[in-house]
Tab-separated table of C-alpha atoms and ligand atoms in Angstrom:
chain	number	residue	atom	x	y	z
A	997	MET	CA	179.565	-6.519	69.858
A	998	LYS	CA	180.400	-10.030	71.015
A	999	GLN	CA	184.119	-10.575	71.079
A	1000	ALA	CA	185.044	-12.701	68.057
A	1001	GLY	CA	181.424	-12.975	66.980
A	1002	ALA	CA	178.487	-11.094	65.564
A	1003	ASP	CA	175.318	-9.888	67.306
A	1004	ILE	CA	173.449	-8.789	64.196
A	1005	PHE	CA	173.421	-9.888	60.549
A	1006	ARG	CA	173.209	-6.972	58.119
A	1007	ALA	CA	171.941	-7.062	54.538
A	1008	GLY	CA	170.726	-4.117	52.476
A	1009	LEU	CA	167.544	-4.813	50.492
A	1010	TRP	CA	167.129	-1.327	49.043
A	1011	LYS	CA	170.544	-0.016	48.035
A	1012	PRO	CA	171.132	3.706	47.550
A	1013	ARG	CA	173.410	3.676	44.497
A	1014	THR	CA	175.161	6.599	42.874
A	1015	SER	CA	174.410	5.356	39.346
A	1016	PRO	CA	170.905	4.233	38.236
A	1017	HIS	CA	172.638	1.443	36.274
A	1018	SER	CA	174.081	-0.206	39.400
A	1019	PHE	CA	172.410	-3.092	41.251
A	1020	ARG	CA	169.708	-1.542	43.429
A	1021	GLY	CA	169.102	-4.470	45.759
A	1022	VAL	CA	166.401	-7.147	45.614
A	1023	GLY	CA	163.900	-4.985	47.506
A	1024	GLU	CA	160.808	-6.455	49.160
A	1025	THR	CA	161.580	-9.987	47.879
A	1026	GLY	CA	164.489	-10.167	50.302
A	1027	ILE	CA	162.378	-9.639	53.412
A	1028	ALA	CA	161.400	-13.316	53.514
A	1029	TRP	CA	165.086	-14.276	53.139
A	1030	LEU	CA	166.059	-12.086	56.082
A	1031	VAL	CA	163.259	-13.497	58.224
A	1032	GLU	CA	164.383	-17.032	57.338
A	1033	ALA	CA	167.996	-16.176	58.252
A	1034	GLN	CA	166.814	-14.692	61.550
A	1035	GLU	CA	164.806	-17.801	62.408
A	1036	THR	CA	167.423	-20.297	61.222
A	1037	PHE	CA	170.426	-18.801	62.993
A	1038	GLY	CA	168.735	-17.022	65.908
A	1039	LEU	CA	170.697	-13.923	64.923
A	1040	PRO	CA	168.747	-10.654	64.677
A	1041	VAL	CA	168.883	-9.145	61.182
A	1042	ALA	CA	169.193	-5.522	60.107
A	1043	THR	CA	168.457	-3.691	56.887
A	1044	GLU	CA	168.436	-0.126	55.558
A	1045	VAL	CA	165.226	1.895	55.470
A	1046	ALA	CA	164.972	5.121	53.508
A	1047	ILE	CA	161.216	5.720	53.246
A	1048	PRO	CA	158.193	4.890	55.448
A	1049	GLU	CA	157.193	2.044	53.113
A	1050	HIS	CA	160.510	0.230	53.799
A	1051	LEU	CA	159.959	0.733	57.507
A	1052	SER	CA	156.434	-0.610	57.520
A	1053	LEU	CA	157.370	-3.694	55.432
A	1054	CYS	CA	160.205	-4.487	57.855
A	1055	VAL	CA	158.194	-3.910	61.007
A	1056	LYS	CA	155.340	-6.117	59.720
A	1057	ALA	CA	157.832	-8.905	58.998
A	1058	GLY	CA	159.440	-8.690	62.457
A	1059	ILE	CA	162.723	-7.063	61.369
A	1060	ARG	CA	163.540	-4.852	64.313
A	1061	ASN	CA	167.062	-3.577	63.581
A	1062	LEU	CA	167.007	-0.856	60.966
A	1063	TRP	CA	169.568	1.589	59.730
A	1064	ILE	CA	169.233	4.972	58.089
A	1065	GLY	CA	171.850	5.377	55.347
A	1066	ALA	CA	174.291	8.258	54.980
A	1067	ARG	CA	172.399	9.834	52.086
A	1068	THR	CA	169.115	9.712	53.985
A	1069	THR	CA	170.557	11.158	57.213
A	1070	ALA	CA	171.745	14.149	55.183
A	1071	ASN	CA	168.119	14.993	54.318
A	1072	PRO	CA	165.983	16.202	57.253
A	1073	PHE	CA	162.755	15.832	55.230
A	1074	MET	CA	163.411	12.118	54.744
A	1075	VAL	CA	164.482	11.545	58.338
A	1076	GLN	CA	161.349	13.328	59.546
A	1077	GLN	CA	159.161	11.090	57.377
A	1078	LEU	CA	160.777	8.029	58.947
A	1079	ALA	CA	160.419	9.579	62.410
A	1080	ASP	CA	156.699	10.221	61.785
A	1081	ALA	CA	156.235	6.606	60.696
A	1082	LEU	CA	158.020	5.402	63.840
A	1083	GLN	CA	155.962	7.751	66.008
A	1084	ALA	CA	152.757	6.134	64.699
A	1085	LEU	CA	153.780	2.631	65.883
A	1086	ASP	CA	152.411	1.223	69.150
A	1087	ASN	CA	154.632	1.477	72.230
A	1088	GLU	CA	155.462	-2.212	72.400
A	1089	THR	CA	156.757	-2.215	68.816
A	1090	LYS	CA	158.671	1.023	69.403
A	1091	SER	CA	160.453	-0.447	72.390
A	1092	SER	CA	161.520	-3.488	70.347
A	1093	ILE	CA	163.120	-1.416	67.567
A	1094	CYS	CA	166.775	-0.457	67.299
A	1095	MET	CA	167.440	2.435	64.911
A	1096	MET	CA	170.997	2.847	63.645
A	1097	VAL	CA	171.718	6.281	62.228
A	1098	LYS	CA	174.672	6.539	59.855
A	1099	ASN	CA	176.531	9.821	59.685
A	1100	PRO	CA	175.466	12.106	56.839
A	1101	ILE	CA	177.762	11.957	53.784
A	1102	ASN	CA	178.895	15.537	54.439
A	1103	PRO	CA	180.957	16.303	57.556
A	1104	ASP	CA	178.067	17.896	59.447
A	1105	LEU	CA	177.794	16.964	63.125
A	1106	ASP	CA	174.613	19.011	63.672
A	1107	THR	CA	172.700	17.180	60.925
A	1108	TRP	CA	173.787	13.821	62.388
A	1109	CYS	CA	172.691	14.863	65.896
A	1110	GLY	CA	169.473	16.322	64.441
A	1111	ALA	CA	168.591	13.009	62.789
A	1112	ILE	CA	169.180	11.143	66.070
A	1113	GLU	CA	167.016	13.662	67.928
A	1114	ARG	CA	164.178	13.252	65.413
A	1115	ILE	CA	164.227	9.472	65.962
A	1116	ARG	CA	164.412	9.884	69.725
A	1117	LYS	CA	161.485	12.337	69.709
A	1118	ALA	CA	159.461	9.717	67.844
A	1119	GLY	CA	159.681	7.519	70.949
A	1120	ILE	CA	162.601	5.249	70.015
A	1121	SER	CA	165.114	4.902	72.831
A	1122	ASN	CA	167.411	2.245	71.378
A	1123	ILE	CA	169.509	4.304	68.940
A	1124	VAL	CA	172.995	3.589	67.612
A	1125	ALA	CA	175.222	6.060	65.733
A	1126	ILE	CA	177.197	4.525	62.870
A	1127	HIS	CA	180.322	6.289	61.702
A	1128	ARG	CA	181.034	5.443	58.033
A	1129	GLY	CA	183.200	8.449	57.209
A	1130	PHE	CA	182.554	11.546	55.132
A	1131	SER	CA	182.836	12.383	51.447
A	1132	ASP	CA	185.617	14.891	51.310
A	1133	SER	CA	187.835	16.539	48.787
A	1134	LEU	CA	191.121	14.681	48.406
A	1135	ALA	CA	192.853	17.967	47.670
A	1136	LEU	CA	191.910	19.414	51.046
A	1137	THR	CA	192.691	16.601	53.433
A	1138	GLY	CA	194.947	14.177	51.587
A	1139	ASN	CA	192.536	11.341	52.448
A	1140	THR	CA	193.072	8.324	50.221
A	1141	MET	CA	190.254	6.066	51.427
A	1142	ARG	CA	186.733	5.903	49.993
A	1143	ASN	CA	185.643	8.285	52.744
A	1144	ASP	CA	187.481	10.469	55.222
A	1145	ALA	CA	187.336	9.302	58.865
A	1146	LEU	CA	187.362	12.802	60.430
A	1147	TRP	CA	187.393	11.014	63.812
A	1148	SER	CA	186.736	14.211	65.747
A	1149	ILE	CA	183.148	14.273	64.429
A	1150	PRO	CA	181.976	10.907	65.854
A	1151	LEU	CA	183.967	11.557	69.029
A	1152	SER	CA	182.185	14.931	69.409
A	1153	LEU	CA	178.876	13.169	68.868
A	1154	HIS	CA	179.747	10.799	71.698
A	1155	ARG	CA	180.608	13.722	73.963
A	1156	LEU	CA	177.272	15.409	73.167
A	1157	MET	CA	175.186	12.210	73.317
A	1158	PRO	CA	176.999	9.812	75.675
A	1159	ASP	CA	174.033	7.428	75.870
A	1160	ILE	CA	174.136	6.708	72.114
A	1161	LEU	CA	176.199	3.612	71.277
A	1162	LEU	CA	178.939	4.468	68.789
A	1163	VAL	CA	179.703	1.912	66.071
A	1164	ASN	CA	182.202	2.128	63.225
A	1165	ASP	CA	181.643	0.899	59.659
A	1166	PRO	CA	185.186	0.294	58.371
A	1167	SER	CA	183.825	-1.238	55.133
A	1168	HIS	CA	182.206	1.927	53.792
A	1169	LEU	CA	184.839	4.112	55.437
A	1170	THR	CA	187.768	2.497	53.620
A	1171	GLY	CA	186.083	1.011	50.550
A	1172	ASP	CA	188.996	-1.443	50.539
A	1173	ARG	CA	189.109	-4.897	52.143
A	1174	GLN	CA	192.862	-4.562	52.727
A	1175	LEU	CA	192.216	-1.655	55.106
A	1176	VAL	CA	189.149	-2.942	56.965
A	1177	GLY	CA	191.220	-4.703	59.657
A	1178	ARG	CA	193.406	-1.717	60.398
A	1179	LEU	CA	190.457	0.683	60.606
A	1180	SER	CA	188.485	-1.745	62.809
A	1181	GLN	CA	191.304	-1.815	65.338
A	1182	GLN	CA	191.724	1.974	65.159
A	1183	ALA	CA	188.010	2.399	65.935
A	1184	LEU	CA	188.230	0.080	68.967
A	1185	ASP	CA	191.391	1.889	70.114
A	1186	LEU	CA	189.394	5.139	70.024
A	1187	GLY	CA	186.670	3.608	72.197
A	1188	PHE	CA	184.067	2.696	69.578
A	1189	GLU	CA	181.665	0.097	70.946
A	1190	GLY	CA	180.968	-1.984	67.872
A	1191	LEU	CA	181.699	-2.599	64.196
A	1192	MET	CA	179.498	-2.978	61.130
A	1193	ILE	CA	181.477	-5.014	58.601
A	1194	GLU	CA	180.453	-6.207	55.130
A	1195	VAL	CA	181.125	-9.897	54.464
A	1196	HIS	CA	180.411	-11.978	51.347
A	1197	PRO	CA	180.952	-15.690	50.631
A	1198	GLU	CA	182.592	-14.727	47.303
A	1199	PRO	CA	183.664	-11.081	47.747
A	1200	ASP	CA	184.671	-10.453	44.139
A	1201	LYS	CA	181.225	-11.526	42.952
A	1202	ALA	CA	179.350	-9.133	45.265
A	1203	LEU	CA	176.798	-7.062	43.354
A	1204	SER	CA	177.507	-4.023	45.511
A	1205	ASP	CA	180.782	-2.633	46.874
A	1206	ALA	CA	182.787	-5.776	45.990
A	1207	LYS	CA	186.160	-4.184	46.780
A	1208	GLN	CA	185.315	-3.717	50.447
A	1209	GLN	CA	183.770	-7.134	51.192
A	1210	LEU	CA	185.679	-9.595	53.373
A	1211	SER	CA	185.375	-13.328	52.815
A	1212	ILE	CA	183.857	-15.284	55.703
A	1213	GLU	CA	187.308	-16.640	56.622
A	1214	GLU	CA	188.832	-13.145	56.561
A	1215	ALA	CA	186.043	-11.817	58.776
A	1216	GLN	CA	186.494	-14.652	61.279
A	1217	ALA	CA	190.257	-14.092	61.377
A	1218	LEU	CA	189.733	-10.363	61.823
A	1219	LEU	CA	187.307	-10.785	64.723
A	1220	ARG	CA	189.730	-13.179	66.425
A	1221	SER	CA	192.658	-10.774	66.001
A	1222	LEU	CA	190.996	-7.619	67.340
A	1223	VAL	CA	192.067	-6.238	70.720
A	1224	TYR	CA	189.415	-4.568	72.896
A	1225	PRO	CA	191.042	-1.882	75.065
A	1226	SER	CA	189.243	-0.524	78.109
A	1227	GLY	CA	187.983	3.056	78.404
A	1228	ILE	CA	189.081	3.204	82.055
A	1229	ASP	CA	192.097	5.412	82.855
A	1230	LYS	CA	194.777	2.960	84.048
A	1231	GLY	CA	197.834	5.039	83.154
A	1232	GLY	CA	198.901	5.895	86.731
A	1233	ALA	CA	201.664	8.374	87.588
A	1234	ALA	CA	203.586	7.907	84.336
A	1235	LEU	CA	200.570	8.977	82.288
A	1236	SER	CA	199.876	11.976	84.577
A	1237	ALA	CA	203.476	13.163	84.218
A	1238	LEU	CA	203.318	12.957	80.422
A	1239	ARG	CA	199.990	14.777	80.442
A	1240	ARG	CA	201.543	17.607	82.446
A	1241	GLN	CA	204.218	17.886	79.750
A	1242	ILE	CA	201.515	18.091	77.093
A	1243	ASP	CA	199.738	20.844	79.064
A	1244	GLU	CA	202.952	22.874	79.166
A	1245	ILE	CA	203.588	22.418	75.437
A	1246	ASP	CA	199.984	23.410	74.694
A	1247	ASP	CA	200.359	26.540	76.847
A	1248	SER	CA	203.298	27.605	74.673
A	1249	ILE	CA	201.364	26.837	71.481
A	1250	TRP	CA	198.363	28.903	72.632
A	1251	ARG	CA	200.597	31.815	73.625
A	1252	LEU	CA	202.211	31.700	70.167
A	1253	ILE	CA	198.820	31.597	68.462
A	1254	GLU	CA	197.794	34.677	70.466
A	1255	GLU	CA	200.992	36.439	69.393
A	1256	ARG	CA	200.433	35.365	65.789
A	1257	GLN	CA	196.921	36.821	65.850
A	1258	ARG	CA	198.224	40.154	67.132
A	1259	VAL	CA	200.775	40.373	64.298
A	1260	SER	CA	198.164	39.201	61.796
A	1261	ALA	CA	195.816	42.012	62.861
A	1262	GLU	CA	198.613	44.545	62.264
A	1263	ILE	CA	199.236	43.038	58.827
A	1264	GLY	CA	195.511	43.403	58.134
A	1265	GLU	CA	195.650	47.142	58.942
A	1266	LEU	CA	198.668	47.560	56.697
A	1267	LYS	CA	197.043	45.727	53.773
A	1268	HIS	CA	193.908	47.838	54.200
A	1269	LYS	CA	195.878	51.113	54.133
A	1270	ALA	CA	197.920	49.936	51.130
A	1271	GLY	CA	194.728	48.942	49.278
A	1272	MET	CA	195.713	45.260	49.057
A	1273	THR	CA	193.423	42.222	49.117
A	1274	ILE	CA	193.514	40.287	52.378
A	1275	TYR	CA	194.145	37.012	50.564
A	1276	GLN	CA	197.582	37.022	48.960
A	1277	GLU	CA	197.795	33.731	47.127
A	1278	GLU	CA	201.530	33.811	46.428
A	1279	ARG	CA	202.269	34.266	50.140
A	1280	PHE	CA	199.919	31.473	51.177
A	1281	ARG	CA	201.465	29.102	48.610
A	1282	GLU	CA	204.940	29.910	49.979
A	1283	ILE	CA	203.922	29.256	53.595
A	1284	LEU	CA	202.136	26.025	52.727
A	1285	SER	CA	204.910	24.566	50.608
A	1286	ALA	CA	207.591	25.545	53.167
A	1287	ARG	CA	205.611	23.856	55.953
A	1288	LEU	CA	204.908	20.745	53.872
A	1289	SER	CA	208.559	20.260	52.996
A	1290	TRP	CA	209.410	20.810	56.691
A	1291	ALA	CA	206.862	18.080	57.542
A	1292	ARG	CA	208.373	15.704	54.947
A	1293	GLN	CA	211.899	16.220	56.289
A	1294	ARG	CA	210.851	15.479	59.843
A	1295	GLY	CA	208.537	12.590	59.090
A	1296	ILE	CA	205.512	14.490	60.425
A	1297	SER	CA	202.166	13.834	58.715
A	1298	GLU	CA	201.796	16.191	55.740
A	1299	ASP	CA	198.037	15.803	56.042
A	1300	ALA	CA	198.104	17.071	59.648
A	1301	VAL	CA	200.413	19.972	58.772
A	1302	ASN	CA	198.209	20.866	55.805
A	1303	ARG	CA	195.157	21.033	58.075
A	1304	ILE	CA	196.964	23.117	60.701
A	1305	VAL	CA	198.310	25.606	58.134
A	1306	ASN	CA	194.826	25.941	56.622
A	1307	ALA	CA	193.274	26.445	60.069
A	1308	LEU	CA	195.839	29.122	61.013
A	1309	HIS	CA	195.288	30.856	57.701
A	1310	GLU	CA	191.517	30.783	58.226
A	1311	ILE	CA	191.959	32.400	61.659
A	1312	SER	CA	194.157	35.115	60.135
A	1313	ILE	CA	191.750	35.848	57.305
A	1314	ASN	CA	188.870	36.138	59.763
A	1315	MET	CA	190.964	38.494	61.939
A	1316	GLN	CA	191.686	40.704	58.956
A	1317	LEU	CA	188.144	40.888	57.549
A	1318	LYS	CA	186.472	44.104	58.717
A	1319	LYS	CA	183.631	43.364	61.108
B	2794	PEP	C1	175.311	0.426	53.361
B	2794	PEP	O1	175.531	0.337	54.564
B	2794	PEP	O2	175.080	-0.543	52.630
B	2794	PEP	C2	175.383	1.757	52.734
B	2794	PEP	C3	174.841	2.011	51.572
B	2794	PEP	O3	176.085	2.611	53.440
B	2794	PEP	P1	176.177	4.209	53.491
B	2794	PEP	O4	174.784	4.706	53.705
B	2794	PEP	O5	177.070	4.392	54.656
B	2794	PEP	O6	176.797	4.661	52.203
B	2795	MN	MN1	177.540	-1.267	50.789
């Protein structure tokens, strides 16, 4: 990503829409428009491909930046069909293509990695992972955006595949133009290497996802305001000292979790002997609501506490299930 500028112009021609009554994109007609934009502004263009036919139309027209959408990534059959079509291209064309693979709609790291591997095996080396968030139940995570960031998933992907450029799509992640700026900066602060942002000359008139489109002026202002931190460790002695404190706190937490597991196993034995179910809903409700009100009083994120309580409970249940 150029600082305060764009490297690629994105426009979806074939739009995967939830409802068959929504605008589905202009399709093949738009290819000529994209090619004209590419030639006029000297800015490479990108569009979404879901089936081999899309891919072959784009490649023939000289559109070399292509993305696989979240719904397609979730389906290995479809990704494999695209991979087979890529495999069949000549080497020169393959080396000129950049495939961007959006995360699958469900929070499934393996499926995301699998899709990237299929594309890589087809002979494409220029691959970008796009994090657009995950459909998730509001009740479970307290997420209020269109999708849930679940940052640990893209960060794990980066750890597993460090050569794959990681880009964030704050437009589809938030679904809300008011939040796009904040999420863009959060992504850069986490070390993401680029942003895919939806922009429209008249956002409210957009035929798709109007609520998340920025106006051109808003996009320019956003790009100017972003700060690009460095991934290099420049914290010095002060940072090392604080990290040692964290290590000590974590040691205590792990010791307590170990202790908790031991007690939980004893409880499991007792329940078994007494002929009780392992899951006691009343008890879980009590623990959860006590912890949530504790979080509220102390100004600690209720969402984080909710996740931790659920994780601890999951560990306990698994301890108590007979193997
Ligand atoms: C898009 O980028 O236009 C799109 C449909 O996104 P996603 O596949 O992330 O929903
Ligand atoms: Mn969209």
